[in-house]
């Protein structure tokens, strides 16, 4: 039976005078991977941030598992089963890998000792590098750390912002494989923002296309991949 | 200045040639500058007209000095193997640090009874320990939470005036006022914290700087309460749990009660141990709390505020607790300062105090407890050591700071020593994880 995990209804927000989202509606079902693709500045990251309450919604509604979280403070949203791996990874560079991971569990009230083996099994590289400082990891390892840190809070819904940013194709394929694995084995619900539309749409069950703050298209991953306008705009024509 | 067989890889002649070229270039630049600035000088002739005087000999001497110094510098720097230096230094320092801390503590504990340590040395020790405590307190705000606070002295002032005023108007004793001074300072810390919650870096520094000045100027101008520029005098001295340090030698005094010869040094020794205990309390709390979730949250906040929010850390609480705890220790130190001096005035709480405390924290290496203690000893003790040099000691002081920052840009004890982590790579049991030391 399908149940809705996240429902965003006519969400509008912005920064100062700039209107970044102009009434976005989408939903993510439990156990689904949904991707949000779009060009630079379309508002993808703003939408993810806005779900976390920063920037706050100016109008519209955000529901998580039937609960209205539109006005909840950010730190409470992040403690209620939502985790975000933010754009640009934003790991804590001078703290060790282990400390980074522990911080992911702590605010959500999870016991780090229970969550660590799970994350280390997903990303064995992190186990090897646990005492190293975060800033000394390679880009791919930092991305693993950012996702691992988000998973430490044992989220119901994982928000991933551009996990393939600046990574070699091989590494980004590994990351995507891990996301699929998490979804299939643990039933983790994922909302994925990507510029790499090809990989993202292949991975996702469904996708939305965001253009300057509005959803212009939606459909299953395969459907969207097959549409000529998507191929032209986001897949570089005959890519 | 040639280094025999130090670097066999790079030939002596090649290094010498490079150094000579470098020195020649520097000399050409120096000549360009000195030719005009020193070589040509306008003087007034007896008739009142201007005439041009030339000083070619001075120019030649200066250029020669530049050439020789530059050559010596190039050869000396070229002698070092840069990639080996810092790592080797850090390893040695961390090894020495394991013994150094306990040794320093032991010395601090027995200092009053070391032969040759008189009143002057103990007074200096008290002063140094006050700054060690202030440094450790500010380290919570700046070193751990990464909030650049240029007005830390304001909380020191709040603590000092809290004790002075409570003692003067309500006759409360030092031991009751000490916690009150800490609580009041913490309250002001929260009060400052609220308006600056959204600020970081330069902007935060400016606002905290202004806050420090506001407190001082209020103390200066609220004459009815604080005595204004005249300050508050006759602040009660501390008692040994109710027994005053008096020269009368009666049964209700410290000396009389313990059957000792009354001596003025009793109070100094007592004050010394009091500030030592307060400083150690600050250190203990800071070390303990760093391993607690709130301590980790402070460090995470220093690293990346947005990531903290994404992890569900309550930024408001995290910042306010850092401000409050840091301010509380400044309040304790302030109450101690007031009882030690028996006189306080706004003059003791100027911006330069904040700057000195911040310099101690930065020189010591942001976040390092032992580094801060050493930096306080070097800065405050060094300041005393060069007292004979009068105003030149500022010059020595400035030069010393530049040298330290060039040689160890991250402070005496550089940041979070990763060597602590490397030896424990395999320890991942729950206890280890719980401590989060990584």
XYZ file of C-alpha atoms in Angstrom:
677
model
C 0.000 0.000 0.000
C 1.325 3.393 -0.957
C 1.458 6.051 1.697
C 2.683 9.568 1.228
C 5.832 10.403 3.198
C 6.337 13.982 2.099
C 3.806 16.267 0.562
C 4.707 19.743 -0.607
C 1.671 21.784 -1.522
C 1.902 25.024 -3.502
C 5.114 26.050 -1.755
C 6.444 29.553 -2.377
C 9.564 31.042 -0.850
C 12.481 33.290 -1.658
C 15.398 35.337 -0.477
C 14.511 38.976 0.136
C 12.894 40.309 -3.037
C 13.901 37.270 -5.078
C 11.119 34.733 -5.496
C 12.905 31.387 -5.748
C 9.900 29.026 -5.623
C 6.586 30.078 -7.126
C 4.111 27.506 -5.951
C 5.720 24.069 -6.104
C 3.689 20.940 -5.425
C 5.146 17.474 -5.253
C 4.910 14.356 -3.186
C 7.219 11.525 -2.221
C 5.756 8.150 -1.292
C 7.219 5.873 1.329
C 10.026 3.747 -0.067
C 10.383 5.817 -3.205
C 13.361 7.537 -4.775
C 12.177 10.770 -6.293
C 14.502 13.065 -8.173
C 14.244 16.728 -8.878
C 16.140 17.899 -11.930
C 16.598 21.342 -13.340
C 19.129 23.887 -14.492
C 21.258 26.102 -12.288
C 19.140 28.529 -10.320
C 15.901 26.671 -10.920
C 15.340 26.467 -7.148
C 16.208 22.831 -6.522
C 18.414 23.420 -3.506
C 16.047 26.076 -2.207
C 13.252 23.516 -2.251
C 15.303 21.032 -0.216
C 16.333 23.736 2.228
C 12.796 25.001 2.472
C 11.535 21.557 3.447
C 13.958 21.909 6.379
C 12.517 25.293 7.226
C 15.327 27.537 6.016
C 14.345 29.637 4.112
C 10.880 29.389 5.576
C 7.865 28.899 3.315
C 6.089 32.160 2.495
C 2.963 30.330 1.490
C 1.927 26.747 0.943
C 2.225 23.729 3.153
C 4.750 20.975 3.853
C 3.474 17.721 5.362
C 5.673 14.937 6.684
C 3.833 11.674 7.364
C 0.606 13.605 7.770
C 2.101 16.148 10.146
C 2.309 19.807 9.155
C 5.965 20.850 9.488
C 5.714 24.142 7.605
C 6.233 26.279 10.703
C 8.414 23.931 12.733
C 11.868 25.206 13.730
C 14.655 23.757 11.588
C 16.312 21.793 14.363
C 13.015 20.111 15.262
C 12.339 19.125 11.664
C 15.804 17.617 11.452
C 15.133 15.628 14.626
C 11.875 14.196 13.381
C 13.220 11.743 10.847
C 14.429 14.041 8.058
C 18.112 14.193 7.207
C 19.866 16.251 4.596
C 23.196 15.779 2.912
C 23.689 19.402 1.923
C 24.999 20.813 -1.325
C 28.782 21.006 -1.379
C 28.959 18.284 1.304
C 29.732 20.672 4.173
C 31.519 18.172 6.347
C 33.360 19.479 9.424
C 36.895 19.710 8.028
C 38.927 19.892 11.243
C 37.023 17.171 13.040
C 37.706 13.488 12.553
C 35.519 11.279 10.393
C 34.230 9.582 13.533
C 33.340 12.901 15.158
C 31.541 13.970 11.998
C 29.473 10.799 12.117
C 28.758 11.059 15.842
C 27.474 14.593 15.311
C 25.018 13.220 12.780
C 23.464 10.943 15.393
C 23.626 13.147 18.429
C 21.021 15.840 17.819
C 18.466 13.321 16.572
C 18.903 11.383 19.802
C 20.266 8.232 18.161
C 22.929 6.121 19.824
C 26.038 6.492 17.666
C 27.338 3.072 18.692
C 24.287 1.442 17.092
C 24.348 3.439 13.882
C 28.082 3.356 13.203
C 28.401 -0.292 12.060
C 25.564 0.234 9.580
C 27.207 3.316 8.054
C 30.632 1.676 8.043
C 29.213 -1.325 6.218
C 27.725 0.964 3.583
C 30.938 2.938 3.194
C 33.904 0.745 4.224
C 36.236 3.595 3.259
C 34.933 5.597 6.189
C 35.839 2.797 8.577
C 39.410 2.891 7.275
C 39.585 6.653 7.574
C 37.691 7.110 10.820
C 40.505 8.847 12.688
C 41.456 11.087 9.793
C 40.332 14.677 9.723
C 37.352 15.291 7.466
C 39.130 17.960 5.440
C 41.870 15.561 4.392
C 39.487 13.137 2.651
C 39.134 13.037 -1.107
C 36.030 14.502 -2.711
C 34.335 11.124 -3.081
C 35.109 10.148 0.491
C 33.792 13.493 1.699
C 30.536 12.809 -0.140
C 30.346 9.383 1.496
C 30.936 11.077 4.833
C 28.203 13.634 4.186
C 25.694 10.897 3.292
C 26.903 8.681 6.136
C 26.553 11.551 8.581
C 23.002 12.143 7.415
C 22.198 8.429 7.792
C 23.466 8.406 11.381
C 20.222 10.024 12.498
C 18.324 7.002 11.108
C 16.083 9.139 8.914
C 12.754 8.193 7.378
C 13.390 10.657 4.572
C 16.811 11.437 3.143
C 17.280 14.658 1.219
C 20.310 14.489 -1.067
C 21.571 17.662 -2.681
C 23.806 17.030 -5.698
C 25.729 14.008 -4.428
C 27.631 13.749 -7.731
C 28.917 17.338 -7.609
C 32.567 17.467 -8.612
C 33.082 13.721 -8.510
C 34.691 11.430 -11.074
C 32.056 9.445 -13.031
C 33.184 6.180 -11.451
C 32.815 7.526 -7.918
C 29.461 9.102 -8.626
C 28.204 5.773 -10.024
C 29.305 4.135 -6.768
C 27.423 6.716 -4.746
C 24.296 6.204 -6.824
C 24.606 2.440 -6.428
C 24.756 2.875 -2.672
C 21.631 5.024 -2.709
C 19.768 2.351 -4.702
C 21.049 -0.271 -2.296
C 19.816 1.695 0.718
C 16.439 2.128 -0.881
C 16.054 -1.529 -1.820
C 17.383 -3.063 1.387
C 16.112 -0.666 4.014
C 13.246 0.934 2.168
C 14.713 4.377 2.732
C 12.767 7.169 1.099
C 14.975 9.547 -0.876
C 14.415 12.935 -2.456
C 17.355 13.544 -4.740
C 18.353 16.826 -6.354
C 20.686 16.420 -9.323
C 22.212 18.218 -12.251
C 23.279 14.882 -13.660
C 19.786 14.183 -15.008
C 20.739 11.018 -16.854
C 22.023 9.134 -13.820
C 19.382 10.568 -11.523
C 16.454 9.588 -13.741
C 17.826 6.103 -14.216
C 18.021 5.684 -10.442
C 14.729 7.298 -9.469
C 11.251 5.832 -9.509
C 9.773 9.178 -10.366
C 11.090 12.589 -11.287
C 10.081 16.226 -11.380
C 11.498 18.945 -13.592
C 11.874 22.338 -11.959
C 12.210 25.446 -14.149
C 12.627 28.868 -12.499
C 10.646 27.997 -9.418
C 7.865 25.969 -11.048
C 7.372 22.284 -11.740
C 6.997 21.913 -15.495
C 6.974 18.149 -15.907
C 6.702 15.018 -13.855
C 6.553 11.305 -14.454
C 8.412 8.078 -13.911
C 12.150 8.106 -14.413
C 11.970 6.118 -17.644
C 9.167 8.304 -19.008
C 11.070 11.492 -18.415
C 14.252 10.028 -19.866
C 12.411 9.214 -23.062
C 10.912 12.662 -23.593
C 12.661 14.650 -26.306
C 12.439 18.011 -24.478
C 14.218 16.493 -21.465
C 16.882 15.015 -23.699
C 17.431 18.381 -25.336
C 17.443 20.506 -22.211
C 19.153 18.318 -19.628
C 20.905 15.495 -21.375
C 22.824 17.578 -23.875
C 20.901 16.540 -27.004
C 22.410 13.365 -28.420
C 24.203 12.538 -25.220
C 76.431 30.895 7.698
C 77.057 27.950 5.412
C 75.640 24.701 6.693
C 78.195 21.927 6.342
C 76.738 18.665 5.084
C 73.245 19.575 6.300
C 71.688 19.218 2.875
C 73.924 17.140 0.717
C 71.262 16.845 -1.977
C 71.481 20.482 -3.005
C 75.048 21.611 -3.719
C 76.564 24.326 -1.588
C 77.556 26.340 -4.652
C 74.082 26.180 -6.175
C 72.520 27.364 -2.940
C 75.098 30.092 -2.552
C 74.463 31.291 -6.087
C 70.705 31.400 -5.520
C 71.216 33.259 -2.258
C 73.557 35.760 -3.935
C 71.049 36.449 -6.700
C 68.291 36.902 -4.138
C 70.430 39.229 -2.026
C 71.415 41.267 -5.094
C 67.782 41.736 -6.067
C 66.900 42.876 -2.559
C 69.834 45.290 -2.619
C 68.690 46.815 -5.906
C 65.238 47.408 -4.438
C 66.770 48.814 -1.270
C 68.974 51.133 -3.311
C 65.961 52.392 -5.227
C 64.296 53.286 -1.952
C 67.289 54.584 -0.010
C 68.591 56.627 -2.957
C 65.677 59.014 -2.476
C 64.807 58.544 1.174
C 68.311 58.641 2.625
C 70.670 59.718 -0.149
C 69.035 63.070 -0.834
C 68.127 65.380 1.974
C 66.996 68.992 1.956
C 68.423 71.148 4.726
C 68.033 74.753 5.646
C 71.221 76.757 5.095
C 72.214 79.520 7.561
C 70.820 82.068 5.148
C 67.433 80.407 5.334
C 67.466 78.946 1.831
C 66.923 75.259 1.165
C 69.809 73.272 -0.195
C 70.245 69.638 -1.168
C 72.635 67.512 0.841
C 73.778 64.127 -0.360
C 74.634 61.185 1.910
C 76.029 58.527 -0.367
C 78.041 56.846 2.355
C 74.894 56.178 4.400
C 73.179 54.754 1.343
C 76.125 52.461 0.688
C 76.159 51.242 4.290
C 72.420 50.561 4.302
C 72.588 48.699 1.008
C 75.479 46.641 2.303
C 73.471 45.834 5.442
C 70.495 44.752 3.333
C 72.733 42.601 1.155
C 74.399 40.848 4.070
C 71.160 40.276 6.036
C 69.311 39.025 2.994
C 72.141 36.672 2.134
C 72.236 35.331 5.683
C 68.447 34.925 5.746
C 68.388 33.110 2.392
C 71.127 30.724 3.450
C 69.494 30.061 6.804
C 66.034 29.420 5.349
C 67.471 27.326 2.517
C 69.145 25.121 5.119
C 65.796 23.912 6.491
C 63.912 21.100 4.879
C 60.432 22.560 4.914
C 58.400 19.355 4.591
C 60.224 17.721 7.485
C 60.171 20.676 9.861
C 56.549 21.047 10.941
C 55.772 17.320 11.174
C 58.884 16.675 13.203
C 58.137 19.654 15.407
C 54.548 18.605 15.956
C 55.472 15.046 16.870
C 58.139 16.178 19.301
C 55.852 18.774 20.780
C 52.981 16.365 21.285
C 55.343 13.876 22.920
C 56.764 16.573 25.169
C 53.226 17.842 25.783
C 52.263 14.591 27.493
C 54.843 15.268 30.203
C 54.810 19.009 29.977
C 51.287 19.560 31.274
C 51.672 17.529 34.507
C 55.109 19.068 35.084
C 53.696 22.567 34.726
C 50.840 21.719 37.080
C 53.221 20.273 39.675
C 55.357 23.391 39.496
C 52.261 25.571 39.913
C 51.202 23.557 42.974
C 54.509 23.826 44.847
C 55.467 27.295 43.647
C 54.778 29.158 46.936
C 57.136 26.832 48.789
C 59.986 26.873 46.296
C 62.990 28.593 47.903
C 63.654 32.019 46.444
C 60.018 32.605 45.541
C 59.056 35.790 47.306
C 56.112 38.086 47.419
C 56.909 39.615 44.030
C 57.109 36.274 42.248
C 53.875 35.075 43.839
C 52.090 38.253 42.834
C 53.311 37.712 39.303
C 52.133 34.100 39.514
C 48.671 35.288 40.563
C 48.583 37.708 37.645
C 49.661 35.031 35.173
C 47.107 32.552 36.525
C 44.362 35.162 36.221
C 45.187 35.477 32.538
C 45.465 31.699 32.154
C 41.945 31.444 33.552
C 40.646 34.237 31.328
C 42.348 32.607 28.344
C 40.729 29.254 29.086
C 37.378 30.952 29.532
C 37.631 32.869 26.264
C 38.837 29.711 24.561
C 35.369 28.231 25.052
C 33.866 31.078 23.039
C 36.610 31.659 20.453
C 38.536 28.394 20.297
C 35.695 25.904 20.572
C 32.571 27.679 19.351
C 34.483 29.877 16.884
C 32.696 33.076 17.913
C 35.211 35.908 17.714
C 34.618 37.920 20.887
C 36.539 41.187 21.227
C 34.629 42.372 24.290
C 35.440 39.568 26.689
C 36.734 42.015 29.285
C 33.152 43.243 29.753
C 32.282 40.016 31.587
C 35.445 40.311 33.644
C 34.244 43.799 34.613
C 30.740 42.548 35.394
C 32.198 39.954 37.746
C 34.468 42.443 39.469
C 31.752 45.071 39.933
C 29.231 42.427 40.943
C 31.424 41.413 43.866
C 32.448 44.975 44.756
C 28.876 46.286 44.750
C 27.307 43.291 46.493
C 29.955 43.490 49.185
C 29.612 47.240 49.546
C 25.816 47.543 49.568
C 24.757 44.239 51.082
C 27.855 43.205 53.000
C 27.905 39.784 51.331
C 31.063 37.734 51.733
C 33.400 36.718 48.933
C 32.292 33.105 48.965
C 28.656 34.028 48.401
C 29.518 36.646 45.809
C 31.797 34.390 43.770
C 28.986 32.240 42.325
C 26.733 35.289 42.067
C 29.378 37.131 40.044
C 29.628 34.128 37.729
C 25.860 33.912 37.302
C 25.551 37.636 36.646
C 28.323 37.537 34.064
C 26.694 34.516 32.410
C 23.428 36.455 32.317
C 25.178 39.312 30.527
C 26.746 36.764 28.212
C 23.287 35.568 27.187
C 22.134 39.170 26.883
C 24.983 39.893 24.471
C 24.375 36.579 22.739
C 20.814 37.299 21.660
C 21.433 40.283 19.370
C 24.518 38.699 17.800
C 22.983 35.278 17.096
C 22.924 35.912 13.380
C 26.370 37.470 13.162
C 29.637 35.775 12.412
C 33.265 36.693 11.920
C 34.059 40.372 11.424
C 30.549 41.573 12.186
C 30.392 39.636 15.427
C 33.815 40.997 16.400
C 32.691 44.586 15.904
C 29.500 44.164 17.942
C 31.278 42.413 20.813
C 33.930 45.123 20.756
C 31.192 47.740 21.067
C 29.564 45.760 23.869
C 32.825 45.752 25.831
C 33.104 49.507 25.462
C 29.457 50.069 26.430
C 29.948 48.229 29.713
C 33.092 50.211 30.483
C 31.503 53.547 29.631
C 28.411 52.787 31.701
C 30.664 51.922 34.645
C 32.540 55.165 34.064
C 29.448 57.367 33.935
C 27.053 55.797 36.409
C 28.750 57.672 39.224
C 26.052 57.175 41.899
C 26.333 53.396 41.712
C 29.877 52.643 40.614
C 31.780 55.713 41.744
C 32.607 56.468 38.128
C 36.290 57.068 37.408
C 37.076 56.997 41.141
C 36.183 53.341 41.198
C 35.292 51.360 44.299
C 37.804 51.066 47.095
C 37.840 49.153 50.346
C 36.531 45.971 48.764
C 36.653 43.240 51.459
C 39.567 40.840 51.184
C 38.776 37.150 51.059
C 38.690 35.153 54.266
C 39.866 31.601 54.830
C 36.331 30.187 55.148
C 35.459 32.914 57.662
C 38.888 33.370 59.218
C 40.334 36.738 58.159
C 44.006 37.162 57.313
C 44.834 39.727 59.972
C 48.116 40.745 61.516
C 46.620 40.868 65.027
C 47.100 37.144 65.538
C 43.866 36.770 67.553
C 42.110 33.380 67.848
C 39.546 34.350 65.197
C 42.173 35.028 62.547
C 43.829 32.588 60.174
C 47.220 32.782 61.853
C 45.797 32.570 65.379
C 43.450 29.695 64.591
C 46.213 27.541 63.165
C 48.798 28.737 65.677
C 51.013 30.342 63.061
C 53.169 33.427 63.185
C 51.051 36.203 61.579
C 52.561 37.020 58.210
C 51.355 39.101 55.253
C 52.444 36.299 52.923
C 49.607 34.045 54.163
C 47.057 36.024 52.230
C 49.201 36.090 49.093
C 49.681 32.333 49.244
C 45.961 31.878 49.818
C 45.106 34.116 46.860
C 47.594 32.183 44.746
C 45.938 28.861 45.527
C 42.498 30.380 45.094
C 43.185 31.532 41.544
C 44.992 28.275 40.805
C 41.889 26.363 41.909
C 39.601 28.629 39.873
C 41.806 28.263 36.795
C 41.924 24.486 37.173
C 38.143 24.420 37.544
C 37.861 26.337 34.257
C 40.237 23.896 32.612
C 38.438 20.855 33.968
C 35.025 22.088 32.861
C 36.334 23.014 29.411
C 38.000 19.634 28.900
C 34.993 17.690 30.176
C 32.440 19.632 28.209
C 34.393 19.282 24.994
C 33.624 15.568 25.079
C 29.951 16.133 25.784
C 27.439 16.565 22.967
C 27.279 20.306 23.611
C 31.065 20.587 23.278
C 31.020 18.702 20.008
C 28.187 20.934 18.841
C 30.334 24.006 19.617
C 33.175 22.657 17.545
C 30.827 21.736 14.734
C 29.430 25.256 14.891
C 32.936 26.636 14.481
C 33.417 24.455 11.422
C 30.160 24.939 9.542
C 26.969 26.552 10.760
C 24.773 25.427 7.870
C 25.846 21.807 8.304
C 24.977 22.105 11.992
C 21.483 23.210 11.125
C 21.149 20.353 8.671
C 22.011 17.931 11.486
C 19.334 19.256 13.795
C 21.630 21.158 16.147
C 19.853 24.037 17.825
C 22.096 26.943 16.837
C 20.505 29.408 19.261
C 21.069 27.267 22.341
C 24.531 26.245 21.223
C 25.710 29.829 20.778
C 24.082 31.117 23.943
C 25.566 28.374 26.124
C 29.014 29.121 24.717
C 28.635 32.820 25.475
C 27.176 32.143 28.916
C 29.803 29.627 29.993
C 32.693 31.713 28.717
C 31.282 34.790 30.435
C 30.730 32.900 33.678
C 34.428 32.104 34.037
C 35.309 35.715 33.273
C 32.877 36.649 36.051
C 34.649 34.360 38.513
C 37.990 35.836 37.492
C 36.549 39.337 37.886
C 35.365 38.664 41.436
C 38.805 37.310 42.237
C 40.427 40.371 40.705
C 38.258 42.674 42.843
C 39.032 40.895 46.094
C 42.720 40.731 45.313
C 43.102 44.399 44.383
C 40.592 45.678 46.977
C 40.097 48.507 44.505
C 38.609 48.507 41.027
C 37.932 51.216 38.490
C 36.853 51.169 34.842
C 40.497 51.741 33.910
C 41.238 48.069 34.550
C 38.730 46.945 31.928
C 39.834 48.645 28.733
C 39.911 47.127 25.272
C 43.611 46.313 25.590
C 42.703 43.683 28.201
C 40.381 41.959 25.739
C 43.107 42.157 23.125
C 45.694 40.603 25.459
C 43.371 37.746 26.406
C 42.526 37.119 22.755
C 46.232 37.250 21.880
C 46.894 34.610 24.541
C 44.220 32.345 23.063
C 45.449 32.809 19.491
C 49.138 32.484 20.393
C 48.432 29.365 22.402
C 46.707 27.790 19.448
C 42.934 28.078 19.291
C 41.421 25.284 21.314
C 44.561 24.062 23.074
C 44.480 24.204 26.873
C 48.195 23.744 27.500
C 49.128 26.116 24.688
C 47.052 28.852 26.280
C 48.735 28.332 29.654
C 52.162 28.625 28.042
C 51.092 31.660 26.028
C 49.845 33.388 29.190
C 53.127 32.696 30.958
C 55.101 33.957 27.979
C 52.985 37.060 27.434
C 52.344 38.217 30.991
C 55.602 36.879 32.440
C 57.582 38.144 29.466
C 56.033 41.556 29.876
C 57.359 41.637 33.437
C 60.744 40.263 32.447
C 61.380 43.148 30.093
C 60.144 45.790 32.514
C 63.617 47.375 32.588
C 63.368 48.112 28.884
C 60.509 50.567 29.573
C 58.703 51.501 26.405
C 60.985 49.307 24.299
C 59.369 46.236 25.766
C 56.392 46.815 23.498
C 58.880 46.495 20.657
C 60.280 43.241 22.035
C 56.756 42.023 22.660
C 55.611 42.825 19.126
C 58.680 41.208 17.602
C 58.176 38.091 19.732
C 54.577 37.782 18.566
C 55.591 38.152 14.929
C 58.299 35.510 15.354
C 55.879 33.057 16.990
C 53.275 33.588 14.309
C 55.848 33.120 11.530
C 57.314 29.959 13.032
C 54.051 28.464 14.289
C 51.189 30.098 12.403
C 48.588 28.014 14.203
C 49.799 28.997 17.662
C 52.185 27.283 20.042
C 50.186 24.077 20.106
C 48.640 23.764 16.660
C 44.930 22.996 16.654
C 43.500 19.559 17.332
C 46.520 17.280 17.408
C 45.706 14.401 15.051
C 48.360 12.267 16.763
C 45.887 11.637 19.571
C 43.658 9.912 17.075
C 46.186 7.906 15.100
C 47.276 5.678 17.964
C 43.693 4.690 18.682
C 42.622 3.773 15.206
C 41.353 0.347 16.172
C 39.469 1.352 19.243
C 35.874 1.659 18.201
C 34.038 0.219 21.166
C 31.021 2.024 22.515
C 32.904 3.864 25.213
C 35.240 5.351 22.635
C 32.393 6.331 20.395
C 30.527 7.831 23.260
C 33.427 10.133 23.933
C 33.581 11.020 20.274
C 37.289 11.651 20.364
C 37.782 9.907 17.086
